C-alpha positions as a printed NumPy array, in Angstrom:
array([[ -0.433, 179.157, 142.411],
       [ -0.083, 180.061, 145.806],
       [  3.008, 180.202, 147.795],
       [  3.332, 180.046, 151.134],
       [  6.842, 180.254, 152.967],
       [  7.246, 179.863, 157.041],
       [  9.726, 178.841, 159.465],
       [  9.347, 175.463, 161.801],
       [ 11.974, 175.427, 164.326],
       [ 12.386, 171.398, 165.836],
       [ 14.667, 170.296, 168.65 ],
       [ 15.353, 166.213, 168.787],
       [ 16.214, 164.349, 171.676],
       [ 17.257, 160.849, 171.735],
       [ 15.88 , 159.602, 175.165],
       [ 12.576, 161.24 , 174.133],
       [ 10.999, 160.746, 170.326],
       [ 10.212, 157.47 , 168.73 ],
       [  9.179, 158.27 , 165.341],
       [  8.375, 154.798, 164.403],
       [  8.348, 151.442, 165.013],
       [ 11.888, 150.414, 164.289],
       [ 13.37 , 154.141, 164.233],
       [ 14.53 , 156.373, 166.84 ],
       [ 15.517, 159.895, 165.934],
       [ 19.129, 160.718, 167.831],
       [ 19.627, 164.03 , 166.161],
       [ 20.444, 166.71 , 168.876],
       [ 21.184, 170.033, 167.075],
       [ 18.402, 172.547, 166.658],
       [ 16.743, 172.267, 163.02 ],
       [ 15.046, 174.951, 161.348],
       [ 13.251, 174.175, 157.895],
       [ 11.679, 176.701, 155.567],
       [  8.404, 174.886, 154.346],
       [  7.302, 175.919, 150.827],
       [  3.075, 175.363, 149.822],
       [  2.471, 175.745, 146.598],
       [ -1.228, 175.551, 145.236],
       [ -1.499, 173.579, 142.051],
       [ -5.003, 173.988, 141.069],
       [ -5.458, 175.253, 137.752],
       [ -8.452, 175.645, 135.204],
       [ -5.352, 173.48 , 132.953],
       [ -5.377, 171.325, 135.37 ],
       [ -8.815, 170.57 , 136.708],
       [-10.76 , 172.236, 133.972],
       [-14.075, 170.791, 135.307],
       [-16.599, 173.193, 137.504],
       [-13.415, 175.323, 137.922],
       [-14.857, 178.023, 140.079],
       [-13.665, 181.815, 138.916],
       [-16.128, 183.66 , 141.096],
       [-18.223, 183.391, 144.526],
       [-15.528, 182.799, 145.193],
       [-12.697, 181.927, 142.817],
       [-10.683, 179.101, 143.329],
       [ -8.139, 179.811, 146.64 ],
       [ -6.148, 178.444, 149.621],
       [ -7.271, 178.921, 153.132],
       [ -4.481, 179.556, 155.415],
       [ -1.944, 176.896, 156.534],
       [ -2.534, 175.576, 159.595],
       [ -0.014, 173.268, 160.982],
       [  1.676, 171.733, 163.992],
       [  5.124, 169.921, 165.145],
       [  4.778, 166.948, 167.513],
       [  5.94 , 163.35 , 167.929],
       [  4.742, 160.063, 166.93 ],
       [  1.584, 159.777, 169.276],
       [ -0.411, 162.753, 168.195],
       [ -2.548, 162.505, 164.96 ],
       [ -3.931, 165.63 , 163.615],
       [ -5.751, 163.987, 161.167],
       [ -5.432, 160.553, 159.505],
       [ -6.949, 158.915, 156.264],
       [ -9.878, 156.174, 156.567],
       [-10.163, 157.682, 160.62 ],
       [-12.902, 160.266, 161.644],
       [-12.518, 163.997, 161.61 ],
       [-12.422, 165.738, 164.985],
       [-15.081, 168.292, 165.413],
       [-11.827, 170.891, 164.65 ],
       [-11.058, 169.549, 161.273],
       [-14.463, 169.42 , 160.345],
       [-15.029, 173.105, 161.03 ],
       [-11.873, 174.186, 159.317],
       [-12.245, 171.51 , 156.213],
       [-16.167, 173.186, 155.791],
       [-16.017, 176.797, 156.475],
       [-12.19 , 177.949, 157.51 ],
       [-12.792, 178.27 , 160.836],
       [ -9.645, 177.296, 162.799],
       [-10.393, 178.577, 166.21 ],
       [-11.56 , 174.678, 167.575],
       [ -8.792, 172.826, 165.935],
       [ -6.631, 175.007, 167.634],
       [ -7.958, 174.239, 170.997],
       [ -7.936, 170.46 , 170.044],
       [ -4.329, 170.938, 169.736],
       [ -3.744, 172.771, 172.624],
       [ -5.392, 170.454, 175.104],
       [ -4.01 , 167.49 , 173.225],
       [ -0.442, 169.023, 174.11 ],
       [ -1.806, 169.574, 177.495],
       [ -2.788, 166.162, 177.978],
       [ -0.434, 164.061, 176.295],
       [  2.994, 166.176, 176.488],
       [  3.391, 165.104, 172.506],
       [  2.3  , 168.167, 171.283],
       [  5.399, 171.475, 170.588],
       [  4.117, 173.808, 168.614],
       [  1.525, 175.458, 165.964],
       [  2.501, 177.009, 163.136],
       [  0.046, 178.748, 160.306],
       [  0.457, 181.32 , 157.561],
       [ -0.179, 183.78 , 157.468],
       [ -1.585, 184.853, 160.936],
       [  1.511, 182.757, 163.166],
       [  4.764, 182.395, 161.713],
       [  6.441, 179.678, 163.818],
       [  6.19 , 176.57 , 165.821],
       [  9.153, 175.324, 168.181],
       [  9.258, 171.782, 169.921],
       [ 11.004, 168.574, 170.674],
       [  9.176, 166.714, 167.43 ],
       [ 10.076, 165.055, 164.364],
       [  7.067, 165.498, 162.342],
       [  4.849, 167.674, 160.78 ],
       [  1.008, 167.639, 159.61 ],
       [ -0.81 , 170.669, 158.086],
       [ -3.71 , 171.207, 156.604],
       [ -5.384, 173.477, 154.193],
       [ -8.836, 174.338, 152.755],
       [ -9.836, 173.831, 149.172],
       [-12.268, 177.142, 148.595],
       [-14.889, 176.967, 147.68 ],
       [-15.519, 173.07 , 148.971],
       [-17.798, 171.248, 150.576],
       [-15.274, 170.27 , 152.976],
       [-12.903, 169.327, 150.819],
       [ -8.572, 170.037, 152.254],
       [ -5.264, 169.212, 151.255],
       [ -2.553, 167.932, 154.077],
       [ -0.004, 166.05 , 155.23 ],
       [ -0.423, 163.349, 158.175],
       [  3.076, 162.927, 160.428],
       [  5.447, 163.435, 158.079],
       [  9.36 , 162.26 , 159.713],
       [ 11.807, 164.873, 159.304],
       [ 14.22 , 162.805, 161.284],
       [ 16.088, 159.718, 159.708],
       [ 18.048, 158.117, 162.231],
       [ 20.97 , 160.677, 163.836],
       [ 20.409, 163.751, 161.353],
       [ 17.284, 165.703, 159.989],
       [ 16.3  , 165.54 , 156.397],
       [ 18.121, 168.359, 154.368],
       [ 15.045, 168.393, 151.644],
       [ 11.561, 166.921, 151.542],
       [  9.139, 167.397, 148.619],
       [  5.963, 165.801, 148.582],
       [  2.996, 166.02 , 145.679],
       [ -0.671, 166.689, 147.806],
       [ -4.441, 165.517, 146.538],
       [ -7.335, 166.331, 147.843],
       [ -8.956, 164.807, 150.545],
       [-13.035, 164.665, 151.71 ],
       [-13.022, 165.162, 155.8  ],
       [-16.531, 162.97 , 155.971],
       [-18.683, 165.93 , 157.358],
       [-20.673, 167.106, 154.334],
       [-22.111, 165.507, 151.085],
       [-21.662, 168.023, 148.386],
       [-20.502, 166.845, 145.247],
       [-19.698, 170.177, 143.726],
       [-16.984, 172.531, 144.629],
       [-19.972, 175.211, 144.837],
       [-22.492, 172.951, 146.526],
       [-25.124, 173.579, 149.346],
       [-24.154, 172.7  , 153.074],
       [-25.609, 168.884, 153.225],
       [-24.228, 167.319, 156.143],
       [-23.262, 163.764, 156.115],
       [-25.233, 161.491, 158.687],
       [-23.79 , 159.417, 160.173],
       [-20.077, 161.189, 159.888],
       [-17.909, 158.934, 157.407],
       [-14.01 , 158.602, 157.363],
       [-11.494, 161.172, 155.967],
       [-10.816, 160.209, 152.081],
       [ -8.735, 160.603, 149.487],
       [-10.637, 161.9  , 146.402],
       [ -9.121, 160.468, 142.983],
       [-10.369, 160.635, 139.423],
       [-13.09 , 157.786, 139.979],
       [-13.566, 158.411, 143.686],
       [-16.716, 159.333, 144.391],
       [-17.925, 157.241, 141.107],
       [-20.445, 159.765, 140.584],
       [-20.368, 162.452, 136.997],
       [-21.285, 165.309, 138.916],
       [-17.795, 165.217, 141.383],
       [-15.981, 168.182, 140.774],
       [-12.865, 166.077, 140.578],
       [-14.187, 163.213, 138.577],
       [-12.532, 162.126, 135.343],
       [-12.805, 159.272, 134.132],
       [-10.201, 159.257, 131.333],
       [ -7.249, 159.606, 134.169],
       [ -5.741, 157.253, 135.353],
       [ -5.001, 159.183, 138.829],
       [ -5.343, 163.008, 139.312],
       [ -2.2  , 165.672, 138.756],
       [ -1.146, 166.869, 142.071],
       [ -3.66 , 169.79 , 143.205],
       [ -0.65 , 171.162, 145.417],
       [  2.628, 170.492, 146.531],
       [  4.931, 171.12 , 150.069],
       [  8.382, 171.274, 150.064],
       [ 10.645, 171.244, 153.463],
       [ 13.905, 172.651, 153.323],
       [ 16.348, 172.368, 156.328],
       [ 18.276, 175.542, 156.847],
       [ 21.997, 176.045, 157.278],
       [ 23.063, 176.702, 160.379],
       [ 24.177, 180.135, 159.688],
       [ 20.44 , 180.97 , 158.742],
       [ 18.791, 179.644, 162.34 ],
       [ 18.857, 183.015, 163.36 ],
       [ 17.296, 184.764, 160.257],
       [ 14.268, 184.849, 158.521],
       [ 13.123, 182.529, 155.491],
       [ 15.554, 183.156, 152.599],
       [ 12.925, 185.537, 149.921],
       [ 11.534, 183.391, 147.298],
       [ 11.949, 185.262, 144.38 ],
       [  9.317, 183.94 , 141.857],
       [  7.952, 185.32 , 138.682],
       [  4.086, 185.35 , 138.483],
       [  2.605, 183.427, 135.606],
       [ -0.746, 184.411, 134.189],
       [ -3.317, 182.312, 136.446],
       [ -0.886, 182.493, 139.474],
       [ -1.11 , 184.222, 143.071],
       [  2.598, 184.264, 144.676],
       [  2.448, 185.596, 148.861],
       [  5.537, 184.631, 150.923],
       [  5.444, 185.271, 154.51 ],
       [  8.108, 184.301, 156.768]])
């Protein structure tokens, strides 16, 4: 299990951020949220090929970023970026960082990138959130989320929780949590993997007996009181278990 606490700071105008089709966000006040990862993937849970060494089974760092509707750090059935591919295959997150810089730079829509634990905060005038983070060791294998809205009409979202699976970015072929670089040609779409998805016995994630797979991670968003804007991330105070790594960074 690994934990990961940091601080997204998010300003909302009303004149400024559609966040959907049929929703405008009129919340004002400043909004901080404390956003909780927390790595789900077990030998329990995924018993099959579970790697224990070269390397074990970890988390990359969090990379994330705030912006509004008409930025899309990634997105299911759509093409990685060069960025996402290099981060979703090796950890490297030095191009998707200048993706998202010259996407804010071109488009105004980007406010702010956030990570743990190397940068600790991200500030703008945004109403959503995507992240991402490597499965290791993977092909190119990440969990993430894609735009979520913290906003919901005239006031932010006091709690979000959502369950993560893993996804395939579409750059290499490897079956195997420990497999070879094999790159895929042509480049496919970003996919979800799920218990039958590839169809293929040798996946790493493949079991056939589930009906879908138990969350691999989870994130959880919760919006600070206003008396706490000013501070750090309350300390999450959690016990270790036996096959868990707890880090909080603020």
């Amino acid at each position: 299990k690994v934990i990961w606490t940091l601080l997204v700071t998010i300003l909302g105008y009303a004149s400024s951020l559609p966040v959907g089709d049929d929703s405008l966000c009129t919340a004002e006040e400043l909004a901080k949220y404390s956003i909780i990862f927390t790595g789900k993937w077990s030998q329990t849970a995924f018993p099959k090929q579970y790697p224990l060494y070269r390397p074990p089974a970890q988390w990359s760092s969090l990379l994330g970023v705030t912006h509004s509707s008409d930025y899309s750090m990634w997105k299911k059935n759509e093409y990685a970026s060069n960025g996402v591919r290099d981060f979703a295959e090796k950890g490297e997150a030095w191009l998707l960082m200048k993706e998202i810089e010259e996407a804010g730079e071109k488009i105004q829509s980007v406010h702010g990138i956030f990570s743990a634990p190397a940068i600790s905060s991200g500030t703008g005038q945004t109403s959503t959130v995507s992240f991402v983070v490597r499965i290791v060791p993977s092909p190119d294998w990440f969990v993430g989320i894609d735009s979520l809205n913290l906003c919901e009409g005239d006031h932010w979202m006091e709690e979000v929780s959502v369950d993560l699976f893993p996804y395939d970015a579409g750059t290499d072929s490897g079956f195997t949590f420990s497999s070879p670089n094999f790159a895929t040609i042509p480049q496919d779409t970003v996919t979800e993997i799920t218990c039958s998805s590839p169809s293929h016995p040798a996946n790493s994630f493949y079991y056939p007996k589930l009906k879908i797979l138990p969350p691999i991670a989870q994130v959880t968003m919760v919006k600070l009181k206003k008396t706490h804007l000013g501070l750090s991330a309350p300390y999450l105070n959690l016990p270790a278990k036996s096959n868990e790594v707890i880090d909080s960074v603020s």
